[in-house]
PDB file of C-alpha atoms in Angstrom:
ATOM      1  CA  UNK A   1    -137.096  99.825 148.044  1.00  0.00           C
ATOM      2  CA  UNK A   2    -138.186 102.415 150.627  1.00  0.00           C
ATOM      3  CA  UNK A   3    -137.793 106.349 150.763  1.00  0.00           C
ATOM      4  CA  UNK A   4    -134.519 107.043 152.911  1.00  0.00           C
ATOM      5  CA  UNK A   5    -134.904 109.938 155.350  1.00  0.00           C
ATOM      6  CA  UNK A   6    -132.989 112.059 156.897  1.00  0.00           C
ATOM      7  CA  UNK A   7    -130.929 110.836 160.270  1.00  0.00           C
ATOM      8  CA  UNK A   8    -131.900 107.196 158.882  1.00  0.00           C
ATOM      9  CA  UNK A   9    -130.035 104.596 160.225  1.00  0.00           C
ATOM     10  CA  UNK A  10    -128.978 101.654 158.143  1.00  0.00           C
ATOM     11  CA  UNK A  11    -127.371  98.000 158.498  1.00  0.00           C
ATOM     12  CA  UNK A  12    -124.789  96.289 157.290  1.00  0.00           C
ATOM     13  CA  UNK A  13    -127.232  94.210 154.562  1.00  0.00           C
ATOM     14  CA  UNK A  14    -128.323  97.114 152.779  1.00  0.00           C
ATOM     15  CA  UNK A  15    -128.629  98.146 149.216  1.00  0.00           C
ATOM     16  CA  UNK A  16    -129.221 101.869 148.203  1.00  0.00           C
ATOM     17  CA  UNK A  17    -130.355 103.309 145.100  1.00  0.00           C
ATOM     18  CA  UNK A  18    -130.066 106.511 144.068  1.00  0.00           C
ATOM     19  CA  UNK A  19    -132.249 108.353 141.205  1.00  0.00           C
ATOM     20  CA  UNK A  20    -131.160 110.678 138.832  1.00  0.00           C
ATOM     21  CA  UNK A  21    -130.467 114.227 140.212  1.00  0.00           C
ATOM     22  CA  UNK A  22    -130.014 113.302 143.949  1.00  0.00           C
ATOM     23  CA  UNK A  23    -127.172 111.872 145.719  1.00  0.00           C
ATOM     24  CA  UNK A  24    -126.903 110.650 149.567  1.00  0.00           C
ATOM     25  CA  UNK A  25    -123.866 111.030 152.189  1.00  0.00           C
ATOM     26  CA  UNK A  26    -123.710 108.244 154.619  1.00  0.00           C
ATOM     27  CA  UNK A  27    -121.549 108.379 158.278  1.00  0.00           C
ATOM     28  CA  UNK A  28    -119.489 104.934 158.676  1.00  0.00           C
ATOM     29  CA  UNK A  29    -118.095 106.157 161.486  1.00  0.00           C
ATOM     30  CA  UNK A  30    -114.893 103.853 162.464  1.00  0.00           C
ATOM     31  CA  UNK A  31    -115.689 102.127 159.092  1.00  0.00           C
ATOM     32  CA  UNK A  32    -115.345 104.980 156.749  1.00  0.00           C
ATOM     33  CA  UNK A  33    -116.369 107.683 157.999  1.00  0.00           C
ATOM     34  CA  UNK A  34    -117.569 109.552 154.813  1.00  0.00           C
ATOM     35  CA  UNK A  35    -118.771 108.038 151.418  1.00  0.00           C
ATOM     36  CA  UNK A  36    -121.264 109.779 149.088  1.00  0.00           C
ATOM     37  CA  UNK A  37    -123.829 107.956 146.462  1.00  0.00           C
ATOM     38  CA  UNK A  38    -124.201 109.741 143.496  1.00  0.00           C
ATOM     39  CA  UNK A  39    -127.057 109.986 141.269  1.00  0.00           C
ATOM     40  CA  UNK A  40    -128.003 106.750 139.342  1.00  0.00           C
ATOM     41  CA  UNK A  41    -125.692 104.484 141.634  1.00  0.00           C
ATOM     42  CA  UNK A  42    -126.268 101.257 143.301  1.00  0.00           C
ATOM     43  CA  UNK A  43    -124.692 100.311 146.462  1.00  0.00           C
ATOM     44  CA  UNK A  44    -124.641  97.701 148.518  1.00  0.00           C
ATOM     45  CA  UNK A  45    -123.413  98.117 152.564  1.00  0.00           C
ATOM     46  CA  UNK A  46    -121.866  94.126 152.269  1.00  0.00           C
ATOM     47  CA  UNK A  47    -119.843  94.355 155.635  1.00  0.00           C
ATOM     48  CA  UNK A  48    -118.930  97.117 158.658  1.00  0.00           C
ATOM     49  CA  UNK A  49    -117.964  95.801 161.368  1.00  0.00           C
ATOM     50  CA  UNK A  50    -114.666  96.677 163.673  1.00  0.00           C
ATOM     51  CA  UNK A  51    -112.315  95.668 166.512  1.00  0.00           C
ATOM     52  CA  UNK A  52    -111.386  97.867 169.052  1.00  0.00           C
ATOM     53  CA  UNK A  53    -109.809  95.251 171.519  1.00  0.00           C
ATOM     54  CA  UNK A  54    -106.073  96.178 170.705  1.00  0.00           C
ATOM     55  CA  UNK A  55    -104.098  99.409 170.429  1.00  0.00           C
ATOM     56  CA  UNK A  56    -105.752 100.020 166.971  1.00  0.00           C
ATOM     57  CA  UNK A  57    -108.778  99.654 165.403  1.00  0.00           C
ATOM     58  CA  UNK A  58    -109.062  96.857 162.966  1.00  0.00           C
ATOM     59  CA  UNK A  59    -112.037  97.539 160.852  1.00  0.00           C
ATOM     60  CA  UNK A  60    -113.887  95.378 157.886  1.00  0.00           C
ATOM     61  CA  UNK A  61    -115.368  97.544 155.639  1.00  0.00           C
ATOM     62  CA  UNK A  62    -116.937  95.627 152.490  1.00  0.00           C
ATOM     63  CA  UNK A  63    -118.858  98.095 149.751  1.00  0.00           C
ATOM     64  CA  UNK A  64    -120.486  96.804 146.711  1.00  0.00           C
ATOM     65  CA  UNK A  65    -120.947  99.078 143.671  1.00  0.00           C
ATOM     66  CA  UNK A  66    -123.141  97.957 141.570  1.00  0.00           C
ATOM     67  CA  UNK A  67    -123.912 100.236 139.176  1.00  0.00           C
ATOM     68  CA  UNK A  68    -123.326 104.510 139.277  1.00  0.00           C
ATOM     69  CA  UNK A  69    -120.257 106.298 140.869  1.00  0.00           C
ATOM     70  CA  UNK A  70    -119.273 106.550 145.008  1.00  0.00           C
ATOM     71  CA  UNK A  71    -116.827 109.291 146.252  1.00  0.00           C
ATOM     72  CA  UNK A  72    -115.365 108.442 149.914  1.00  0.00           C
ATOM     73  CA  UNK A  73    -112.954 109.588 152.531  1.00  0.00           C
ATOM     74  CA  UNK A  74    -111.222 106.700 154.515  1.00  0.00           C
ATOM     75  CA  UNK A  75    -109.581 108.034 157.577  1.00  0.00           C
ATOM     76  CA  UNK A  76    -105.888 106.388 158.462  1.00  0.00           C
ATOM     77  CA  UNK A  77    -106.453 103.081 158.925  1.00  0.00           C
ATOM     78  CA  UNK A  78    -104.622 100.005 160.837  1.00  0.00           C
ATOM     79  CA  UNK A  79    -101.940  97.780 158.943  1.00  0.00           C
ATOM     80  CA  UNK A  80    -104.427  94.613 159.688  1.00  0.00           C
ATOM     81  CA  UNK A  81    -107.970  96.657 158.084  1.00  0.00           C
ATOM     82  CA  UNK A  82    -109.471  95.917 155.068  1.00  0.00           C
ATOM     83  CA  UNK A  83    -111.598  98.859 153.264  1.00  0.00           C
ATOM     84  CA  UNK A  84    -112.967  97.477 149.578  1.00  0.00           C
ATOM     85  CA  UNK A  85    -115.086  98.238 147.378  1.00  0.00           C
ATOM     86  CA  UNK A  86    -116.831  95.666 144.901  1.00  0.00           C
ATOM     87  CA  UNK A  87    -117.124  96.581 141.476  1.00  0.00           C
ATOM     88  CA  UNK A  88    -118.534  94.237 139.045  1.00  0.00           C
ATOM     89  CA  UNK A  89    -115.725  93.064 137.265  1.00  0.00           C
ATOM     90  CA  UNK A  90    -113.371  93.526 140.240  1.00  0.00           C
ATOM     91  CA  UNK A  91    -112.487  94.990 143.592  1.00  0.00           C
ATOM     92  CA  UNK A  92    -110.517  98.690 144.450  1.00  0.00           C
ATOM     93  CA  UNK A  93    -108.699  98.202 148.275  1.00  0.00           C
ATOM     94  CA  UNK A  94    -108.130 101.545 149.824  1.00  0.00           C
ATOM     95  CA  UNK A  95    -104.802 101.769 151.618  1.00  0.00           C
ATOM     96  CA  UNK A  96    -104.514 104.690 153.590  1.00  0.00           C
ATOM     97  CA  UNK A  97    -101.757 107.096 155.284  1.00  0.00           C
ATOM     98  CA  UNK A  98    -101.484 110.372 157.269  1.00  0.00           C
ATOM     99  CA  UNK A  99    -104.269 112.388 156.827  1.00  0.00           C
ATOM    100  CA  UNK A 100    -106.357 109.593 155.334  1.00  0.00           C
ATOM    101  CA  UNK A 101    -107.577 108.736 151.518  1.00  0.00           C
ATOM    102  CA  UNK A 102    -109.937 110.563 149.399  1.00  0.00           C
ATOM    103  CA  UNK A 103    -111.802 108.232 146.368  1.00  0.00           C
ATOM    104  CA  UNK A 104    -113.713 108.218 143.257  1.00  0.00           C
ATOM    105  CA  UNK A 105    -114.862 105.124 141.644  1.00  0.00           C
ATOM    106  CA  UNK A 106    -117.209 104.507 138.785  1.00  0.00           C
ATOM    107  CA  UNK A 107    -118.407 101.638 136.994  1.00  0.00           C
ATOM    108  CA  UNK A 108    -117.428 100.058 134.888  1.00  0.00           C
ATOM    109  CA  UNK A 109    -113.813 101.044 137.270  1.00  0.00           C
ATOM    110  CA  UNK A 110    -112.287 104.483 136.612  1.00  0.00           C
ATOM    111  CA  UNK A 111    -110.789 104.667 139.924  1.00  0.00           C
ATOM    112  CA  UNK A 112    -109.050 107.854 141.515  1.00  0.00           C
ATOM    113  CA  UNK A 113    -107.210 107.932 144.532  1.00  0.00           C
ATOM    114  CA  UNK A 114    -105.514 111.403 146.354  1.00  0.00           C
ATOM    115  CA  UNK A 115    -103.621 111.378 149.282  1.00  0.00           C
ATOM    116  CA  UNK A 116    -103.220 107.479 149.400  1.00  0.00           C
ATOM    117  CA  UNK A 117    -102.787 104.134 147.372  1.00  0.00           C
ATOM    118  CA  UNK A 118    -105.409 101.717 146.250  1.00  0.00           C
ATOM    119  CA  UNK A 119    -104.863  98.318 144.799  1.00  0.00           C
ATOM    120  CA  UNK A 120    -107.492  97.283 141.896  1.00  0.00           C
ATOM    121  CA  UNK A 121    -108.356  93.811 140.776  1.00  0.00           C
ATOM    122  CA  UNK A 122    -109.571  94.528 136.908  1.00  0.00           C
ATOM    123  CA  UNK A 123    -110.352  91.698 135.326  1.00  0.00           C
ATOM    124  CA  UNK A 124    -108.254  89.552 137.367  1.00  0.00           C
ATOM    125  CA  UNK A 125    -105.226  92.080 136.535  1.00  0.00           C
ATOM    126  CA  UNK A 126    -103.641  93.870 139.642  1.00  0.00           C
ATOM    127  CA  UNK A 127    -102.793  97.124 139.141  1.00  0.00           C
ATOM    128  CA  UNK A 128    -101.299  99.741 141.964  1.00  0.00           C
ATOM    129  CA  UNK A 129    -103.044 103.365 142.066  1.00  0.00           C
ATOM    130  CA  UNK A 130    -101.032 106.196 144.068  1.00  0.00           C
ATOM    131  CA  UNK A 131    -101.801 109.356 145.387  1.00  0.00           C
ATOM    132  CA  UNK A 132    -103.066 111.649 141.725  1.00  0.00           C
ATOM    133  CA  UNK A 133    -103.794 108.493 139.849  1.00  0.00           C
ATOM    134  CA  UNK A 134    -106.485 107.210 137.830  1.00  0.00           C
ATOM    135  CA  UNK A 135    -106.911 103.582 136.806  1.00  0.00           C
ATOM    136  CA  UNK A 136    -108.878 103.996 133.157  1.00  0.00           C
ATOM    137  CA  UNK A 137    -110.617 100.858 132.448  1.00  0.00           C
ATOM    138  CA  UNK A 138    -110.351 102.585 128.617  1.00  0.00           C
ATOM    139  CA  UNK A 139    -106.618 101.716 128.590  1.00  0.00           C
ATOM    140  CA  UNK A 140    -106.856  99.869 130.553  1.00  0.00           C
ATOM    141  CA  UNK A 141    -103.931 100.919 132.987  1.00  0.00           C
ATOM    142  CA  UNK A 142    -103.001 103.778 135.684  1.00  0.00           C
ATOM    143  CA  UNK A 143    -102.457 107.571 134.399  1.00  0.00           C
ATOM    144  CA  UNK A 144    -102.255 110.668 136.357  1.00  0.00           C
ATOM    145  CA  UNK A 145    -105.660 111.768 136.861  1.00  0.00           C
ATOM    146  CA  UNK A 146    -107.237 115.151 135.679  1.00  0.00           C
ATOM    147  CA  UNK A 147    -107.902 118.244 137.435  1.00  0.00           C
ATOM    148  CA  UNK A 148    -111.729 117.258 137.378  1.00  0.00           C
ATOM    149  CA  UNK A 149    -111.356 113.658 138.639  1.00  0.00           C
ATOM    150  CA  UNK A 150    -109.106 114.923 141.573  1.00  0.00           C
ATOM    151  CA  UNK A 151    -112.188 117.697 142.374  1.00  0.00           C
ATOM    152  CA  UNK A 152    -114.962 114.818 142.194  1.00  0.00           C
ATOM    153  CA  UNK A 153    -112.985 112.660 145.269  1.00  0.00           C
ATOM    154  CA  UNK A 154    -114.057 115.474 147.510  1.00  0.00           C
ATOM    155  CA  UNK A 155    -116.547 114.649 150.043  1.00  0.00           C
ATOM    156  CA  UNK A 156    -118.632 117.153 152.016  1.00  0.00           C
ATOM    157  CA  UNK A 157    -116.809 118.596 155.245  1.00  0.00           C
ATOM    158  CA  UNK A 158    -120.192 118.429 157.289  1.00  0.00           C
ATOM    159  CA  UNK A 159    -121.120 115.648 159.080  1.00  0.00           C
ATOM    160  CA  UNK A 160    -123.566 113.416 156.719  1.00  0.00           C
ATOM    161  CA  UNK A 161    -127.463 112.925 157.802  1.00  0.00           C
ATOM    162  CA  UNK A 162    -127.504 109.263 157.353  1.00  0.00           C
ATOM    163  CA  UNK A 163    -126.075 106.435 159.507  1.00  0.00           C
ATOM    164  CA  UNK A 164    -125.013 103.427 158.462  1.00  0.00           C
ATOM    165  CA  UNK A 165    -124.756 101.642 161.802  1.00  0.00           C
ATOM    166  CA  UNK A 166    -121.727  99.618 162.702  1.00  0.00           C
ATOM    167  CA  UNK A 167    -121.512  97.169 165.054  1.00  0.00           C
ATOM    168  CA  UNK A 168    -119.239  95.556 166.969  1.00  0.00           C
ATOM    169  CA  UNK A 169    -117.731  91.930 166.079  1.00  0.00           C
ATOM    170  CA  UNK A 170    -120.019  88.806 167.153  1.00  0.00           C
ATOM    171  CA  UNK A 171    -120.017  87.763 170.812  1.00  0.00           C
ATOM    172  CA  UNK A 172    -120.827  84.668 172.347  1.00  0.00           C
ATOM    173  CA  UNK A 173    -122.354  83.897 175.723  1.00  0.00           C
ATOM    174  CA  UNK A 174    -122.148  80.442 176.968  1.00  0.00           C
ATOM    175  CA  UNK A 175    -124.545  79.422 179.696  1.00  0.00           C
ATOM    176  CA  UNK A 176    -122.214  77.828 182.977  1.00  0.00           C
ATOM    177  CA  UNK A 177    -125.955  76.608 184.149  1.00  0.00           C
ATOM    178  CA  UNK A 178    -127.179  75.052 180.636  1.00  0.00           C
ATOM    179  CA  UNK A 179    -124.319  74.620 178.140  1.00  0.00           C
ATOM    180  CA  UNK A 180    -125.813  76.298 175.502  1.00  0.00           C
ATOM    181  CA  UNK A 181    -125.304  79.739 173.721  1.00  0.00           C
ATOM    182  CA  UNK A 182    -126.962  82.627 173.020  1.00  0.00           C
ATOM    183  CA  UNK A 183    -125.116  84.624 169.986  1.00  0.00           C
ATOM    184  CA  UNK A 184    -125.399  88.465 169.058  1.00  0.00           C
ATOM    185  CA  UNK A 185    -124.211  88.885 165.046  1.00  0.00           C
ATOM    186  CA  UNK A 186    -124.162  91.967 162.719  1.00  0.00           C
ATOM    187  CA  UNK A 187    -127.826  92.794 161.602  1.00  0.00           C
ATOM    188  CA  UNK A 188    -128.344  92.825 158.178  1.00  0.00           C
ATOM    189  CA  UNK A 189    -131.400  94.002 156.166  1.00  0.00           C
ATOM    190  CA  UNK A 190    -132.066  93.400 152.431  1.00  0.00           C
ATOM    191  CA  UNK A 191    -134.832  96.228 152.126  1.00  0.00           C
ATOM    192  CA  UNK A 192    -133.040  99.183 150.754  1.00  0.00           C
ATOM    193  CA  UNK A 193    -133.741 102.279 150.269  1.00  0.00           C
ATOM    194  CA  UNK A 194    -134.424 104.890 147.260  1.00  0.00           C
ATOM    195  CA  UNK A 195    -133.215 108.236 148.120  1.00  0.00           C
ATOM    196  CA  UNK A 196    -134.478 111.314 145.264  1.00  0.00           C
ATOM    197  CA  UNK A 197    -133.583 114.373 146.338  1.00  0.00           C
TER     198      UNK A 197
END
């Protein structure tokens, strides 16, 4: 791991770690745009990547909680995007509407969703998670979530200092003059790094 600074700018590849006390806000841009690491988490930046070539964007977004908690705020998204986020003994998929989705998931998977739906995969169990739910891996099983859990989805309003870069979907360039092909894929990097505020 390396010290994250401020206005960083990070690939799809990378793994952050948090310590205890500090937390980092990351841009996603047309992936996202907001999520926030909270102390003692790590996260892994598995996939961002996007179409723009129709009407909509169609974006990939592929998160991968390790360990710790991640709060997010998914703007409306296309019927054909995927926004998930890898928990270790499952997956939460963020559906959004209107306005967007606001999140909070924590391992081991208490999961709360306002102003949206999620699906979870627990333990190879699908539950449904609406707008003021909680999935509690205690029950485990959806309940309407508390007025603390609804407070800790909330994301700051400002625009976040680091940038995890997204990048367009691969293109290919075929040669008329040699046949072959030069390709330009997502970047990935598997040097993260440790933010302590």
């Amino acid at each position: 791991f390396t010290a994250l600074t401020t206005g960083a700018r990070l690939d799809a590849g990378t793994v952050i770690r948090t310590a205890a006390g500090s937390e980092v806000s990351l841009f996603l841009a047309q992936n996202g745009p907001v999520v926030v690491v909270r102390a003692d988490t790590l996260l892994g930046l598995d996939r961002l990547s996007y179409d723009k070539t129709g009407a909509e964007t169609v974006i990939d977004t592929r998160l991968d909680l390790k360990s710790g908690r991640v709060s997010g705020h998914v703007r409306k998204l296309a019927a054909a995007s995927k926004y998930e986020v890898k928990i270790p003994n499952g997956v939460v998929g963020i559906k959004t509407t209107g306005a967007g989705t606001d999140y909070d998931i924590e391992v081991p998977g208490r999961t709360t969703v306002v102003n949206g739906t999620a699906t979870m995969v627990y333990n190879n169990v699908n539950y449904s998670i609406n707008s003021g739910q909680t999935f509690d891996p205690t029950i485990p099983g959806v309940r309407p979530a508390t007025p603390p859990e609804i407070d800790g989805t909330k994301v700051p309003p400002v625009k976040p200092t680091v940038v995890a870069e997204v990048k367009p979907p691969e293109e290919f360039f075929v040669s008329p003059l040699v046949g072959g092909g030069a390709g330009r894929s997502e970047g990935g990097s598997n040097n993260g790094p440790d933010h302590g505020e």
